[in-house]
Amino acid sequence: MHSVNHGPKLERLVRLEDSKSGLSGYIAIHSTAYGPAAGGCRFKHYETDAEAEADAARLAEGMSYKNVMAGLPLGGGKAVIRLPDRPFDRDQLFRAFGQAVERLGGEYITAEDFGTSMDDMASVAKATRHVAGLPVKDGKPGGDPSHWTALGVKVAMEQAAQVRFGKPLSELTVAVQGLGHVGFELCRLLHQAGAKLIIAEPRAELAARAAVEFDAQVSNCRNLLTAKADIFAPCALGGVLTRDAALHMRAKLVCGAANNQLASSEVGTLLAGRGILYAPDYVVNAGGIINVAAEYLGHSSAEVKHRVEATGERLMEVLNFADRASIPTNRAADTLARDAITAARLAQTDKAPANTVQPALAIPA
Ligand code: NAD
């Protein structure tokens, strides 16, 4: 394993290479200005090293933004591991990854992401303590964070619905795309809040369950964007807000859990131009990382709840800033996040401890 500098965007890029276990990939550290770089470990097929490196860098930057906007004492990082094209021992591979994390001495904290599981993190934990997403112990934060992500999205949606429609969720219809870990739980919370639901999910058994449990109307996956709903909640794939989607969507508010919803930042401008309020994804879907952070930092479940329930307030700061600056909400969030990271970096350069600068949207723990 060796480390190389990667230009101005990343603080550090670590190449992962261990021929014995088949480990190959990168750890990208975008920022440690607010604390150790935290972000999950993605395990999937990449055609080339360059593709894996670019993904790690992009995702690490995204984690810096998400963490700072959640008011967490964490920077942003991400690991990507290439799925080996020959048979491999999963435990051995993730142990080797854990050794690489350990060598960074706490500069990077890992957790689950696409393609990795709690079992994989248990393998990582054999080699390092700088890992979260492990099974819950004694009622403390840990385990699958999806219900916290769903709660954060729901409280953000409540606030945004007041801004956009001046109405509570009980008077609105929400189109939920994807009923996986987060989407299904979000439907439960929205149903409890009295919202009407239209759902789309390729796994027919999940859609059928939601139809019965939440009195939801089932839509074809292709038609959901044009369904007669007030709110669109993407909880499946990234990149779902394309130019075309923005031009044809019927909903006037977008608020959901999926990461990287906007196919490009120009789509944010297009949505704003059509009077569609976009609740920036990384501001509203931070419940998962708040839980992961609490697990690592030793915070209680009550603190997690408090921070997740404040998601609506943090979103309001972004929406108010967008309004004052007359810019689309995605640009408002990016600007606030970048400014906070730059301020913390400057404070570091001045030799002041970074934690003397509060995140722009910090909330009390
Ligand atoms: P998941 O894999 O459990 O669920 C995704 C669901 O979407 C699946 O049921 C899948 O069948 C469905 N789906 C796929 N294509 C679809 C389509 N075209 N239309 C409708 N449904 C479709 O994932 P998850 O953990 O629920 O996460 C959902 C999204 O939220 C992802 O983008 C994830 O990155 C993001 N996210 C999740 C968390 C978390 O805590 N799990 C935290 C932050 C962000």
mmCIF file of C-alpha atoms and ligand atoms in Angstrom:
data_model
loop_
_atom_site.group_PDB
_atom_site.id
_atom_site.type_symbol
_atom_site.label_atom_id
_atom_site.label_comp_id
_atom_site.label_asym_id
_atom_site.label_seq_id
_atom_site.Cartn_x
_atom_site.Cartn_y
_atom_site.Cartn_z
ATOM 1 C CA MET A 1 0.000 0.000 0.000
ATOM 2 C CA HIS A 2 1.313 3.489 -0.728
ATOM 3 C CA SER A 3 -0.083 7.014 -0.471
ATOM 4 C CA VAL A 4 0.030 9.625 -3.196
ATOM 5 C CA ASN A 5 -1.060 13.235 -3.366
ATOM 6 C CA HIS A 6 -4.040 13.848 -5.535
ATOM 7 C CA GLY A 7 -4.147 17.536 -6.377
ATOM 8 C CA PRO A 8 -6.133 20.163 -4.561
ATOM 9 C CA LYS A 9 -9.410 18.295 -4.213
ATOM 10 C CA LEU A 10 -8.317 15.602 -1.793
ATOM 11 C CA GLU A 11 -6.196 15.828 1.305
ATOM 12 C CA ARG A 12 -5.019 12.308 0.697
ATOM 13 C CA LEU A 13 -5.543 9.363 -1.598
ATOM 14 C CA VAL A 14 -4.465 5.945 -0.384
ATOM 15 C CA ARG A 15 -4.066 3.120 -2.852
ATOM 16 C CA LEU A 16 -5.187 -0.250 -1.485
ATOM 17 C CA GLU A 17 -3.389 -3.239 -2.884
ATOM 18 C CA ASP A 18 -2.938 -6.652 -1.347
ATOM 19 C CA SER A 19 -2.509 -9.488 -3.814
ATOM 20 C CA LYS A 20 -2.911 -12.180 -1.122
ATOM 21 C CA SER A 21 -6.498 -11.231 -0.218
ATOM 22 C CA GLY A 22 -7.415 -9.672 -3.574
ATOM 23 C CA LEU A 23 -7.870 -6.220 -2.026
ATOM 24 C CA SER A 24 -7.653 -3.451 -4.613
ATOM 25 C CA GLY A 25 -9.078 0.034 -4.403
ATOM 26 C CA TYR A 26 -8.721 3.443 -2.755
ATOM 27 C CA ILE A 27 -9.374 5.366 0.404
ATOM 28 C CA ALA A 28 -10.031 9.005 -0.484
ATOM 29 C CA ILE A 29 -9.817 11.638 2.244
ATOM 30 C CA HIS A 30 -11.399 14.880 1.120
ATOM 31 C CA SER A 31 -11.306 16.837 4.365
ATOM 32 C CA THR A 32 -10.298 16.403 7.987
ATOM 33 C CA ALA A 33 -10.909 20.055 8.845
ATOM 34 C CA TYR A 34 -13.793 19.183 11.172
ATOM 35 C CA GLY A 35 -12.467 15.864 12.417
ATOM 36 C CA PRO A 36 -11.640 12.389 11.129
ATOM 37 C CA ALA A 37 -12.847 11.738 7.596
ATOM 38 C CA ALA A 38 -15.937 9.534 7.831
ATOM 39 C CA GLY A 39 -17.709 7.713 5.033
ATOM 40 C CA GLY A 40 -18.637 4.195 4.013
ATOM 41 C CA CYS A 41 -16.849 1.524 2.044
ATOM 42 C CA ARG A 42 -18.265 0.722 -1.403
ATOM 43 C CA PHE A 43 -17.609 -2.728 -2.869
ATOM 44 C CA LYS A 44 -18.477 -3.178 -6.514
ATOM 45 C CA HIS A 45 -17.195 -3.888 -9.965
ATOM 46 C CA TYR A 46 -15.116 -1.116 -11.535
ATOM 47 C CA GLU A 47 -13.744 -1.489 -15.055
ATOM 48 C CA THR A 48 -10.523 0.376 -14.267
ATOM 49 C CA ASP A 49 -8.503 1.769 -11.374
ATOM 50 C CA ALA A 50 -9.136 5.264 -12.713
ATOM 51 C CA GLU A 51 -12.899 4.726 -12.478
ATOM 52 C CA ALA A 52 -12.587 3.500 -8.877
ATOM 53 C CA GLU A 53 -10.338 6.434 -7.959
ATOM 54 C CA ALA A 54 -12.704 8.993 -9.474
ATOM 55 C CA ASP A 55 -15.675 7.461 -7.648
ATOM 56 C CA ALA A 56 -13.805 7.492 -4.325
ATOM 57 C CA ALA A 57 -12.842 11.161 -4.762
ATOM 58 C CA ARG A 58 -16.364 12.264 -5.744
ATOM 59 C CA LEU A 59 -18.002 10.326 -2.907
ATOM 60 C CA ALA A 60 -15.462 11.558 -0.330
ATOM 61 C CA GLU A 61 -16.226 15.170 -1.237
ATOM 62 C CA GLY A 62 -19.945 14.411 -0.911
ATOM 63 C CA MET A 63 -19.347 13.038 2.598
ATOM 64 C CA SER A 64 -17.523 16.226 3.628
ATOM 65 C CA TYR A 65 -20.567 18.230 2.588
ATOM 66 C CA LYS A 66 -23.040 15.868 4.240
ATOM 67 C CA ASN A 67 -21.126 15.719 7.520
ATOM 68 C CA VAL A 68 -20.567 19.449 7.837
ATOM 69 C CA MET A 69 -24.204 20.217 7.046
ATOM 70 C CA ALA A 70 -25.278 17.716 9.715
ATOM 71 C CA GLY A 71 -23.164 19.657 12.226
ATOM 72 C CA LEU A 72 -21.020 16.585 12.926
ATOM 73 C CA PRO A 73 -17.418 16.830 14.193
ATOM 74 C CA LEU A 74 -16.290 14.817 11.175
ATOM 75 C CA GLY A 75 -14.628 15.374 7.840
ATOM 76 C CA GLY A 76 -15.371 13.464 4.668
ATOM 77 C CA GLY A 77 -13.838 10.331 3.201
ATOM 78 C CA LYS A 78 -14.799 7.204 1.322
ATOM 79 C CA ALA A 79 -13.318 3.843 0.452
ATOM 80 C CA VAL A 80 -13.978 1.944 -2.728
ATOM 81 C CA ILE A 81 -12.901 -1.660 -3.203
ATOM 82 C CA ARG A 82 -12.964 -3.335 -6.580
ATOM 83 C CA LEU A 83 -14.928 -6.563 -6.661
ATOM 84 C CA PRO A 84 -12.249 -9.174 -7.485
ATOM 85 C CA ASP A 85 -12.716 -11.041 -10.758
ATOM 86 C CA ARG A 86 -11.416 -14.272 -9.204
ATOM 87 C CA PRO A 87 -12.613 -16.281 -6.155
ATOM 88 C CA PHE A 88 -11.731 -14.585 -2.857
ATOM 89 C CA ASP A 89 -12.159 -14.997 0.895
ATOM 90 C CA ARG A 90 -14.458 -12.175 1.975
ATOM 91 C CA ASP A 91 -13.330 -12.131 5.611
ATOM 92 C CA GLN A 92 -9.666 -12.027 4.585
ATOM 93 C CA LEU A 93 -10.274 -9.211 2.096
ATOM 94 C CA PHE A 94 -12.111 -7.021 4.606
ATOM 95 C CA ARG A 95 -9.513 -7.748 7.281
ATOM 96 C CA ALA A 96 -6.827 -6.539 4.875
ATOM 97 C CA PHE A 97 -8.916 -3.426 4.289
ATOM 98 C CA GLY A 98 -9.184 -3.000 8.084
ATOM 99 C CA GLN A 99 -5.384 -3.102 8.324
ATOM 100 C CA ALA A 100 -5.158 -0.281 5.790
ATOM 101 C CA VAL A 101 -7.710 1.743 7.782
ATOM 102 C CA GLU A 102 -5.715 1.059 10.955
ATOM 103 C CA ARG A 103 -2.505 2.327 9.341
ATOM 104 C CA LEU A 104 -4.223 5.701 8.894
ATOM 105 C CA GLY A 105 -4.415 5.927 12.700
ATOM 106 C CA GLY A 106 -7.986 7.261 12.890
ATOM 107 C CA GLU A 107 -7.718 9.780 10.055
ATOM 108 C CA TYR A 108 -10.435 7.788 8.238
ATOM 109 C CA ILE A 109 -13.460 6.012 9.758
ATOM 110 C CA THR A 110 -15.226 3.436 7.648
ATOM 111 C CA ALA A 111 -18.738 1.905 7.665
ATOM 112 C CA GLU A 112 -21.118 0.069 5.323
ATOM 113 C CA ASP A 113 -22.092 1.361 1.937
ATOM 114 C CA PHE A 114 -23.271 -0.115 -1.340
ATOM 115 C CA GLY A 115 -22.105 -3.759 -1.530
ATOM 116 C CA THR A 116 -20.915 -4.097 2.064
ATOM 117 C CA SER A 117 -22.703 -5.434 5.137
ATOM 118 C CA MET A 118 -22.548 -5.534 8.904
ATOM 119 C CA ASP A 119 -20.650 -8.858 8.614
ATOM 120 C CA ASP A 120 -18.008 -7.181 6.449
ATOM 121 C CA MET A 121 -17.599 -4.429 9.041
ATOM 122 C CA ALA A 122 -17.177 -7.133 11.694
ATOM 123 C CA SER A 123 -14.238 -8.452 9.596
ATOM 124 C CA VAL A 124 -12.831 -4.906 9.350
ATOM 125 C CA ALA A 125 -13.178 -4.554 13.129
ATOM 126 C CA LYS A 126 -10.776 -7.484 13.638
ATOM 127 C CA ALA A 127 -8.011 -5.187 12.384
ATOM 128 C CA THR A 128 -9.075 -1.689 13.449
ATOM 129 C CA ARG A 129 -11.369 0.161 15.826
ATOM 130 C CA HIS A 130 -11.921 2.943 13.292
ATOM 131 C CA VAL A 131 -15.092 1.321 11.971
ATOM 132 C CA ALA A 132 -18.828 1.761 12.582
ATOM 133 C CA GLY A 133 -21.947 0.006 11.346
ATOM 134 C CA LEU A 134 -21.423 -2.930 13.709
ATOM 135 C CA PRO A 135 -24.287 -4.797 15.389
ATOM 136 C CA VAL A 136 -26.159 -2.869 18.113
ATOM 137 C CA LYS A 137 -24.858 -3.426 21.657
ATOM 138 C CA ASP A 138 -26.769 -2.601 24.896
ATOM 139 C CA GLY A 139 -29.257 -0.299 23.126
ATOM 140 C CA LYS A 140 -26.416 1.986 21.986
ATOM 141 C CA PRO A 141 -26.321 3.448 18.442
ATOM 142 C CA GLY A 142 -25.214 0.970 15.782
ATOM 143 C CA GLY A 143 -26.584 -1.448 13.234
ATOM 144 C CA ASP A 144 -28.750 -0.595 10.253
ATOM 145 C CA PRO A 145 -29.317 3.183 10.293
ATOM 146 C CA SER A 146 -32.159 3.189 7.728
ATOM 147 C CA HIS A 147 -34.938 4.088 10.153
ATOM 148 C CA TRP A 148 -32.986 7.201 11.218
ATOM 149 C CA THR A 149 -32.542 8.170 7.590
ATOM 150 C CA ALA A 150 -36.296 7.758 7.053
ATOM 151 C CA LEU A 151 -37.095 9.875 10.127
ATOM 152 C CA GLY A 152 -34.783 12.679 8.947
ATOM 153 C CA VAL A 153 -36.428 12.709 5.517
ATOM 154 C CA LYS A 154 -39.901 12.801 7.075
ATOM 155 C CA VAL A 155 -39.193 15.761 9.397
ATOM 156 C CA ALA A 156 -37.494 17.627 6.530
ATOM 157 C CA MET A 157 -40.510 16.924 4.304
ATOM 158 C CA GLU A 158 -42.873 18.317 6.944
ATOM 159 C CA GLN A 159 -40.949 21.601 7.050
ATOM 160 C CA ALA A 160 -40.531 21.849 3.296
ATOM 161 C CA ALA A 161 -44.248 21.126 2.746
ATOM 162 C CA GLN A 162 -45.118 24.069 4.993
ATOM 163 C CA VAL A 163 -42.767 26.281 2.957
ATOM 164 C CA ARG A 164 -43.993 25.129 -0.449
ATOM 165 C CA PHE A 165 -47.718 24.494 0.186
ATOM 166 C CA GLY A 166 -48.436 25.976 3.622
ATOM 167 C CA LYS A 167 -50.040 22.625 4.454
ATOM 168 C CA PRO A 168 -49.351 19.644 6.736
ATOM 169 C CA LEU A 169 -48.539 16.239 5.261
ATOM 170 C CA SER A 170 -52.058 15.044 6.128
ATOM 171 C CA GLU A 171 -53.379 17.223 3.294
ATOM 172 C CA LEU A 172 -50.816 16.104 0.719
ATOM 173 C CA THR A 173 -49.995 13.173 -1.562
ATOM 174 C CA VAL A 174 -46.454 11.781 -1.664
ATOM 175 C CA ALA A 175 -45.030 9.661 -4.516
ATOM 176 C CA VAL A 176 -42.368 7.379 -3.003
ATOM 177 C CA GLN A 177 -39.876 5.791 -5.412
ATOM 178 C CA GLY A 178 -38.332 2.626 -3.970
ATOM 179 C CA LEU A 179 -39.513 0.694 -0.919
ATOM 180 C CA GLY A 180 -36.178 -0.635 0.296
ATOM 181 C CA HIS A 181 -34.755 -0.141 3.781
ATOM 182 C CA VAL A 182 -35.452 3.593 3.852
ATOM 183 C CA GLY A 183 -38.431 3.910 1.500
ATOM 184 C CA PHE A 184 -40.603 1.365 3.301
ATOM 185 C CA GLU A 185 -39.977 2.965 6.682
ATOM 186 C CA LEU A 186 -40.609 6.411 5.219
ATOM 187 C CA CYS A 187 -43.984 5.183 3.925
ATOM 188 C CA ARG A 188 -44.850 3.984 7.423
ATOM 189 C CA LEU A 189 -44.016 7.407 8.934
ATOM 190 C CA LEU A 190 -45.876 9.301 6.205
ATOM 191 C CA HIS A 191 -48.927 7.056 6.580
ATOM 192 C CA GLN A 192 -48.887 7.705 10.338
ATOM 193 C CA ALA A 193 -48.741 11.448 9.575
ATOM 194 C CA GLY A 194 -51.879 11.082 7.437
ATOM 195 C CA ALA A 195 -50.284 11.594 4.004
ATOM 196 C CA LYS A 196 -51.744 9.841 0.958
ATOM 197 C CA LEU A 197 -49.196 7.605 -0.774
ATOM 198 C CA ILE A 198 -48.438 6.587 -4.342
ATOM 199 C CA ILE A 199 -45.607 4.062 -4.548
ATOM 200 C CA ALA A 200 -43.387 2.443 -7.173
ATOM 201 C CA GLU A 201 -41.173 -0.560 -6.464
ATOM 202 C CA PRO A 202 -40.002 -3.312 -8.842
ATOM 203 C CA ARG A 203 -40.149 -5.944 -6.082
ATOM 204 C CA ALA A 204 -43.848 -6.733 -6.372
ATOM 205 C CA GLU A 205 -44.181 -8.300 -2.915
ATOM 206 C CA LEU A 206 -42.968 -5.104 -1.235
ATOM 207 C CA ALA A 207 -45.337 -2.953 -3.260
ATOM 208 C CA ALA A 208 -48.233 -5.273 -2.381
ATOM 209 C CA ARG A 209 -47.357 -5.103 1.334
ATOM 210 C CA ALA A 210 -47.226 -1.317 1.276
ATOM 211 C CA ALA A 211 -50.531 -1.147 -0.572
ATOM 212 C CA VAL A 212 -52.185 -3.086 2.260
ATOM 213 C CA GLU A 213 -50.306 -1.654 5.271
ATOM 214 C CA PHE A 214 -50.302 1.994 4.176
ATOM 215 C CA ASP A 215 -53.348 2.121 1.927
ATOM 216 C CA ALA A 216 -50.964 3.154 -0.855
ATOM 217 C CA GLN A 217 -51.777 3.384 -4.543
ATOM 218 C CA VAL A 218 -49.292 1.348 -6.604
ATOM 219 C CA SER A 219 -47.830 2.979 -9.695
ATOM 220 C CA ASN A 220 -45.737 1.626 -12.514
ATOM 221 C CA CYS A 221 -42.051 2.592 -11.966
ATOM 222 C CA ARG A 222 -41.965 4.503 -15.266
ATOM 223 C CA ASN A 223 -45.078 6.568 -14.522
ATOM 224 C CA LEU A 224 -44.346 7.691 -10.973
ATOM 225 C CA LEU A 225 -42.833 11.037 -11.958
ATOM 226 C CA THR A 226 -46.011 12.079 -13.690
ATOM 227 C CA ALA A 227 -48.359 10.665 -11.042
ATOM 228 C CA LYS A 228 -50.749 13.150 -9.457
ATOM 229 C CA ALA A 229 -48.710 13.813 -6.323
ATOM 230 C CA ASP A 230 -47.671 16.985 -4.485
ATOM 231 C CA ILE A 231 -44.334 15.600 -3.316
ATOM 232 C CA PHE A 232 -41.827 13.293 -5.008
ATOM 233 C CA ALA A 233 -39.632 11.244 -2.626
ATOM 234 C CA PRO A 234 -36.788 9.455 -4.466
ATOM 235 C CA CYS A 235 -35.630 6.548 -2.285
ATOM 236 C CA ALA A 236 -34.063 4.254 -4.883
ATOM 237 C CA LEU A 237 -31.347 5.267 -7.309
ATOM 238 C CA GLY A 238 -29.083 8.278 -7.749
ATOM 239 C CA GLY A 239 -29.274 10.520 -10.830
ATOM 240 C CA VAL A 240 -33.066 10.218 -11.031
ATOM 241 C CA LEU A 241 -33.594 13.965 -11.438
ATOM 242 C CA THR A 242 -32.619 14.319 -15.062
ATOM 243 C CA ARG A 243 -33.446 17.275 -17.279
ATOM 244 C CA ASP A 244 -36.340 15.326 -18.699
ATOM 245 C CA ALA A 245 -37.647 14.379 -15.258
ATOM 246 C CA ALA A 246 -37.452 18.006 -14.117
ATOM 247 C CA LEU A 247 -39.423 19.142 -17.154
ATOM 248 C CA HIS A 248 -42.212 16.583 -16.747
ATOM 249 C CA MET A 249 -42.560 16.081 -13.007
ATOM 250 C CA ARG A 250 -45.963 16.969 -11.563
ATOM 251 C CA ALA A 251 -44.926 17.246 -7.932
ATOM 252 C CA LYS A 252 -43.934 20.683 -6.604
ATOM 253 C CA LEU A 253 -41.598 19.443 -3.889
ATOM 254 C CA VAL A 254 -38.766 16.880 -4.040
ATOM 255 C CA CYS A 255 -37.600 15.427 -0.732
ATOM 256 C CA GLY A 256 -36.190 11.917 -0.495
ATOM 257 C CA ALA A 257 -33.390 9.684 0.752
ATOM 258 C CA ALA A 258 -31.522 8.749 -2.423
ATOM 259 C CA ASN A 259 -27.951 10.004 -2.737
ATOM 260 C CA ASN A 260 -26.901 12.232 -5.657
ATOM 261 C CA GLN A 261 -30.444 12.746 -6.936
ATOM 262 C CA LEU A 262 -29.561 15.514 -9.384
ATOM 263 C CA ALA A 263 -28.120 14.212 -12.666
ATOM 264 C CA SER A 264 -26.344 17.587 -12.908
ATOM 265 C CA SER A 265 -26.414 20.802 -10.903
ATOM 266 C CA GLU A 266 -28.200 22.535 -13.823
ATOM 267 C CA VAL A 267 -31.231 20.370 -13.079
ATOM 268 C CA GLY A 268 -31.467 22.207 -9.735
ATOM 269 C CA THR A 269 -31.853 25.457 -11.666
ATOM 270 C CA LEU A 270 -34.463 23.884 -13.922
ATOM 271 C CA LEU A 271 -36.481 22.652 -10.944
ATOM 272 C CA ALA A 272 -36.362 26.078 -9.296
ATOM 273 C CA GLY A 273 -37.456 27.662 -12.585
ATOM 274 C CA ARG A 274 -40.553 25.437 -12.640
ATOM 275 C CA GLY A 275 -41.406 26.358 -9.049
ATOM 276 C CA ILE A 276 -40.410 22.921 -7.762
ATOM 277 C CA LEU A 277 -38.759 23.119 -4.352
ATOM 278 C CA TYR A 278 -35.798 20.738 -4.145
ATOM 279 C CA ALA A 279 -34.719 19.693 -0.627
ATOM 280 C CA PRO A 280 -30.993 18.936 -1.126
ATOM 281 C CA ASP A 281 -30.424 15.188 -0.717
ATOM 282 C CA TYR A 282 -27.362 15.283 1.522
ATOM 283 C CA VAL A 283 -29.038 17.719 3.908
ATOM 284 C CA VAL A 284 -32.157 15.594 4.399
ATOM 285 C CA ASN A 285 -30.663 12.068 4.277
ATOM 286 C CA ALA A 286 -27.983 12.515 6.977
ATOM 287 C CA GLY A 287 -29.820 10.397 9.583
ATOM 288 C CA GLY A 288 -27.707 7.372 8.686
ATOM 289 C CA ILE A 289 -24.366 9.109 9.117
ATOM 290 C CA ILE A 290 -25.598 10.770 12.327
ATOM 291 C CA ASN A 291 -26.194 7.273 13.721
ATOM 292 C CA VAL A 292 -22.832 6.002 12.434
ATOM 293 C CA ALA A 293 -21.081 9.030 13.986
ATOM 294 C CA ALA A 294 -22.794 8.427 17.318
ATOM 295 C CA GLU A 295 -21.681 4.799 17.294
ATOM 296 C CA TYR A 296 -18.058 5.807 16.711
ATOM 297 C CA LEU A 297 -18.030 8.848 19.003
ATOM 298 C CA GLY A 298 -19.932 7.082 21.805
ATOM 299 C CA HIS A 299 -23.027 9.305 21.731
ATOM 300 C CA SER A 300 -26.346 7.994 23.047
ATOM 301 C CA SER A 301 -29.450 7.026 21.059
ATOM 302 C CA ALA A 302 -31.204 10.055 22.590
ATOM 303 C CA GLU A 303 -28.556 12.308 21.026
ATOM 304 C CA VAL A 304 -29.067 10.607 17.667
ATOM 305 C CA LYS A 305 -32.824 11.237 17.891
ATOM 306 C CA HIS A 306 -32.276 14.886 18.808
ATOM 307 C CA ARG A 307 -29.877 15.468 15.911
ATOM 308 C CA VAL A 308 -32.045 13.630 13.387
ATOM 309 C CA GLU A 309 -35.156 15.528 14.480
ATOM 310 C CA ALA A 310 -33.252 18.771 13.850
ATOM 311 C CA THR A 311 -32.942 17.881 10.141
ATOM 312 C CA GLY A 312 -35.933 20.118 9.407
ATOM 313 C CA GLU A 313 -34.255 23.124 11.063
ATOM 314 C CA ARG A 314 -31.043 22.538 9.136
ATOM 315 C CA LEU A 315 -32.997 22.325 5.896
ATOM 316 C CA MET A 316 -34.731 25.611 6.737
ATOM 317 C CA GLU A 317 -31.352 27.346 7.033
ATOM 318 C CA VAL A 318 -30.526 26.181 3.508
ATOM 319 C CA LEU A 319 -33.917 27.201 2.101
ATOM 320 C CA ASN A 320 -33.723 30.619 3.765
ATOM 321 C CA PHE A 321 -30.212 31.174 2.415
ATOM 322 C CA ALA A 322 -31.351 30.174 -1.091
ATOM 323 C CA ASP A 323 -34.210 32.631 -0.786
ATOM 324 C CA ARG A 324 -32.005 35.508 0.432
ATOM 325 C CA ALA A 325 -29.353 34.873 -2.232
ATOM 326 C CA SER A 326 -31.923 34.104 -4.977
ATOM 327 C CA ILE A 327 -30.132 30.896 -5.937
ATOM 328 C CA PRO A 328 -31.389 27.322 -6.375
ATOM 329 C CA THR A 329 -31.432 25.269 -3.191
ATOM 330 C CA ASN A 330 -28.762 22.803 -4.383
ATOM 331 C CA ARG A 331 -26.346 25.680 -4.934
ATOM 332 C CA ALA A 332 -27.264 27.146 -1.550
ATOM 333 C CA ALA A 333 -26.395 23.889 0.223
ATOM 334 C CA ASP A 334 -23.113 23.490 -1.694
ATOM 335 C CA THR A 335 -22.135 27.087 -0.922
ATOM 336 C CA LEU A 336 -22.832 26.758 2.805
ATOM 337 C CA ALA A 337 -20.950 23.446 2.984
ATOM 338 C CA ARG A 338 -17.932 24.716 1.016
ATOM 339 C CA ASP A 339 -17.736 27.936 3.031
ATOM 340 C CA ALA A 340 -17.811 26.030 6.318
ATOM 341 C CA ILE A 341 -15.044 23.661 5.173
ATOM 342 C CA THR A 342 -12.921 26.525 3.854
ATOM 343 C CA ALA A 343 -13.309 28.400 7.158
ATOM 344 C CA ALA A 344 -12.249 25.325 9.120
ATOM 345 C CA ARG A 345 -9.258 24.786 6.818
ATOM 346 C CA LEU A 346 -8.173 28.390 7.283
ATOM 347 C CA ALA A 347 -8.475 27.999 11.034
ATOM 348 C CA GLN A 348 -6.235 24.918 10.781
ATOM 349 C CA THR A 349 -3.678 26.851 8.748
ATOM 350 C CA ASP A 350 -3.687 29.540 11.424
ATOM 351 C CA LYS A 351 -2.836 26.729 13.862
ATOM 352 C CA ALA A 352 -6.119 27.179 15.679
ATOM 353 C CA PRO A 353 -7.800 23.884 16.468
ATOM 354 C CA ALA A 354 -10.493 23.241 13.850
ATOM 355 C CA ASN A 355 -13.153 22.656 16.448
ATOM 356 C CA THR A 356 -12.957 26.298 17.539
ATOM 357 C CA VAL A 357 -14.860 27.038 14.314
ATOM 358 C CA GLN A 358 -18.390 25.779 14.573
ATOM 359 C CA PRO A 359 -19.998 24.200 11.530
ATOM 360 C CA ALA A 360 -22.308 26.720 9.887
ATOM 361 C CA LEU A 361 -25.339 24.707 10.857
ATOM 362 C CA ALA A 362 -24.115 23.101 14.056
ATOM 363 C CA ILE A 363 -26.737 22.132 16.587
ATOM 364 C CA PRO A 364 -26.090 21.356 20.199
ATOM 365 C CA ALA A 365 -25.409 17.664 20.812
HETATM 366 P P1 NAD B 1 -32.340 -0.410 -0.775
HETATM 367 O O1 NAD B 1 -31.449 -1.072 -1.757
HETATM 368 O O2 NAD B 1 -32.743 -1.142 0.462
HETATM 369 O O3 NAD B 1 -33.708 0.043 -1.504
HETATM 370 C C1 NAD B 1 -33.785 0.558 -2.789
HETATM 371 C C2 NAD B 1 -35.130 0.081 -3.365
HETATM 372 O O4 NAD B 1 -35.362 0.736 -4.609
HETATM 373 C C3 NAD B 1 -35.156 -1.418 -3.664
HETATM 374 O O5 NAD B 1 -36.280 -2.006 -3.023
HETATM 375 C C4 NAD B 1 -35.257 -1.499 -5.182
HETATM 376 O O6 NAD B 1 -35.996 -2.625 -5.635
HETATM 377 C C5 NAD B 1 -35.961 -0.191 -5.490
HETATM 378 N N1 NAD B 1 -35.801 0.282 -6.871
HETATM 379 C C6 NAD B 1 -34.783 0.060 -7.732
HETATM 380 N N2 NAD B 1 -35.039 0.669 -8.919
HETATM 381 C C7 NAD B 1 -36.234 1.294 -8.792
HETATM 382 C C8 NAD B 1 -37.036 2.082 -9.672
HETATM 383 N N3 NAD B 1 -36.657 2.371 -10.903
HETATM 384 N N4 NAD B 1 -38.221 2.561 -9.210
HETATM 385 C C9 NAD B 1 -38.636 2.279 -7.958
HETATM 386 N N5 NAD B 1 -37.907 1.545 -7.079
HETATM 387 C C10 NAD B 1 -36.732 1.049 -7.490
HETATM 388 O O7 NAD B 1 -31.638 0.975 -0.411
HETATM 389 P P2 NAD B 1 -31.903 1.900 0.864
HETATM 390 O O8 NAD B 1 -30.939 1.565 1.931
HETATM 391 O O9 NAD B 1 -33.361 1.950 1.172
HETATM 392 O O10 NAD B 1 -31.443 3.319 0.283
HETATM 393 C C11 NAD B 1 -32.227 4.001 -0.688
HETATM 394 C C12 NAD B 1 -31.461 5.213 -1.198
HETATM 395 O O11 NAD B 1 -31.165 6.084 -0.105
HETATM 396 C C13 NAD B 1 -30.106 4.890 -1.854
HETATM 397 O O12 NAD B 1 -29.878 5.829 -2.870
HETATM 398 C C14 NAD B 1 -29.123 5.115 -0.716
HETATM 399 O O13 NAD B 1 -27.839 5.439 -1.205
HETATM 400 C C15 NAD B 1 -29.756 6.295 -0.006
HETATM 401 N N6 NAD B 1 -29.389 6.413 1.407
HETATM 402 C C16 NAD B 1 -29.647 5.393 2.272
HETATM 403 C C17 NAD B 1 -29.311 5.531 3.619
HETATM 404 C C18 NAD B 1 -29.613 4.428 4.619
HETATM 405 O O14 NAD B 1 -29.594 4.707 5.820
HETATM 406 N N7 NAD B 1 -29.909 3.226 4.169
HETATM 407 C C19 NAD B 1 -28.722 6.719 4.089
HETATM 408 C C20 NAD B 1 -28.501 7.760 3.172
HETATM 409 C C21 NAD B 1 -28.838 7.588 1.834
#
